Amino acid sequence: MKEINVPLEKETYSIRIERGLLDRCGALVSNVTAARHIAVISDAQVDALYGQRLENTLTAAGIHVVRLVFPQGEKSKCVDRLVQLYEQLAAAEITRDDCIITLGGGVSGDLGGFAAATFLRGIPFIQIPTTVIAQVDSSVGGKVAIDLRSGKNLVGSFYQPSAVWIDPDLLQTLPQAFIRDGMGEVIKYGYIRDIRLVERLEAWNETTLSSHWEEIIAACCTIKAAVVAADTRDTGERQILNFGHTIGHAVEGFYGFGTYTHGQGVAIGMSRLTARTEAAGMTEAGVTKRLRRLLQRYGLPIDVPASAEELLPFIKHDKKRRGQMITLVVVPRPGTCRLVPIALSEAAQYIGK
Ligand SMILES: NC(=O)c1ccc[n+]([C@@H]2O[C@H](COP(=O)([O-])OP(=O)(O)OC[C@H]3O[C@@H](n4cnc5c(N)ncnc54)[C@H](O)[C@@H]3O)[C@@H](O)[C@H]2O)c1
Ligand SMILES: [Zn+2]
């Protein structure tokens, strides 16, 4: 078992990482909330796999459980599903003394978390993430949101959970494509902040990975928790988490969302940017080769045919852009990074092949 505290201005919460945790949630609830009535929000796939087990442990602790289920997929992170959830929470007579648990990937956490942030002006919630992306990234940090037709995550809030409970064993049922997607972010954490994680990933492979999830998740959550605690509202240091993301988002956008997963986009972004910063002398010689070897070891792509000119329009529309400047996250050597603001007019030289 590993526990990581996330110290915030107002309240501190903990991330608990433990194999087999799902079946022990009932015993933990009273440490976090006095609620006797809990709404569990999941997508249909996760509910079918794990919903009953969570209900059983909570019921055994004397808690009344209602399971609210929506169809899986990004399309559910929308206003219509949100309104449906509000109505279901109202019908279940959930009050501010009660609690929501989001059980699932980033979609459940973002959608269910936004419902928790806004229903009755906010009720407590606990995240139980079930994908690699959710366990190492989306469940920590307090960002909750839904998508609009105009773009992803355009309506949301900063709303911290009361606890994050991570059971690495739940990844046993996660399809390989989603494991690989999450590994893009895992490798990112190593490269920006944790050389030991990089070295361990270099020693493991896709087959041996499954016995190391607990330490991988703990390493990633430790970094995310520290960065988030220093910058809860994403205005400064938190930007280091965007290593590879500016080009990654452009790759996702250029090829049409769904062609490359987010993690694949990030992999391509880290690989391309590092090749350029290495050529410019901002990154030590040999780092690009080492990074690419690691990405490929975990089934991730390292490049796409798209040219700088083709990607540039998508960078200009990036919502993280501030005025005519963008901030690059540059890795001088694995395990360290620095923020480098550049003018948009200079961007092409950092995103080309
Ligand atoms: N809030 C944040 O800070 C943040 C950070 C990163 C990503 N996100 C968001 O997260 C979302 C992507 O997350 P995701 O990839 O987890 O998506 P997801 O929630 O759609 O999960 C992916 C798929 O895996 C299935 N699944 C989940 N857990 C499973 C398990 N243990 N076994 C088998 N199948 C399982 C789901 O049913 C779904 O079909 C995006 O909407 C993204 O915007 C948010
Ligand atoms: Zn990301």
PDB file of C-alpha atoms in Angstrom, residues 1 15 49 57 59-60 68 78 89 91 95 97 141 148 150 188 193 237 242 255 303 336:
ATOM      1  CA  MET A   1       0.000   0.000   0.000  1.00  0.00           C
ATOM      2  CA  ILE A  15      -4.274   9.161  -2.801  1.00  0.00           C
ATOM      3  CA  LEU A  49     -16.956  -5.341 -14.592  1.00  0.00           C
ATOM      4  CA  THR A  57     -18.351  -3.742  -0.062  1.00  0.00           C
ATOM      5  CA  THR A  59     -23.475  -2.249   1.406  1.00  0.00           C
ATOM      6  CA  ALA A  60     -21.586  -4.469   3.872  1.00  0.00           C
ATOM      7  CA  LEU A  68     -25.835   5.600 -12.068  1.00  0.00           C
ATOM      8  CA  CYS A  78     -21.591  16.105 -22.704  1.00  0.00           C
ATOM      9  CA  LEU A  89     -29.119  12.337  -8.353  1.00  0.00           C
ATOM     10  CA  ALA A  91     -34.476  11.245  -7.965  1.00  0.00           C
ATOM     11  CA  THR A  95     -28.139  15.581  -0.425  1.00  0.00           C
ATOM     12  CA  ASP A  97     -24.474  15.106   3.458  1.00  0.00           C
ATOM     13  CA  GLY A 141      -5.435  17.568  -9.833  1.00  0.00           C
ATOM     14  CA  LEU A 148     -18.961  21.087 -26.014  1.00  0.00           C
ATOM     15  CA  SER A 150     -16.937  23.499 -30.089  1.00  0.00           C
ATOM     16  CA  LYS A 188       6.301  11.895 -19.801  1.00  0.00           C
ATOM     17  CA  ARG A 193      10.905  14.734 -13.180  1.00  0.00           C
ATOM     18  CA  GLU A 237       4.591  25.289 -12.777  1.00  0.00           C
ATOM     19  CA  ASN A 242       2.353  19.639 -20.863  1.00  0.00           C
ATOM     20  CA  TYR A 255      -5.506  13.736 -38.226  1.00  0.00           C
ATOM     21  CA  ASP A 303       6.544  10.384 -35.565  1.00  0.00           C
ATOM     22  CA  THR A 336      14.647  17.394 -15.621  1.00  0.00           C
TER      23      THR A 336
END
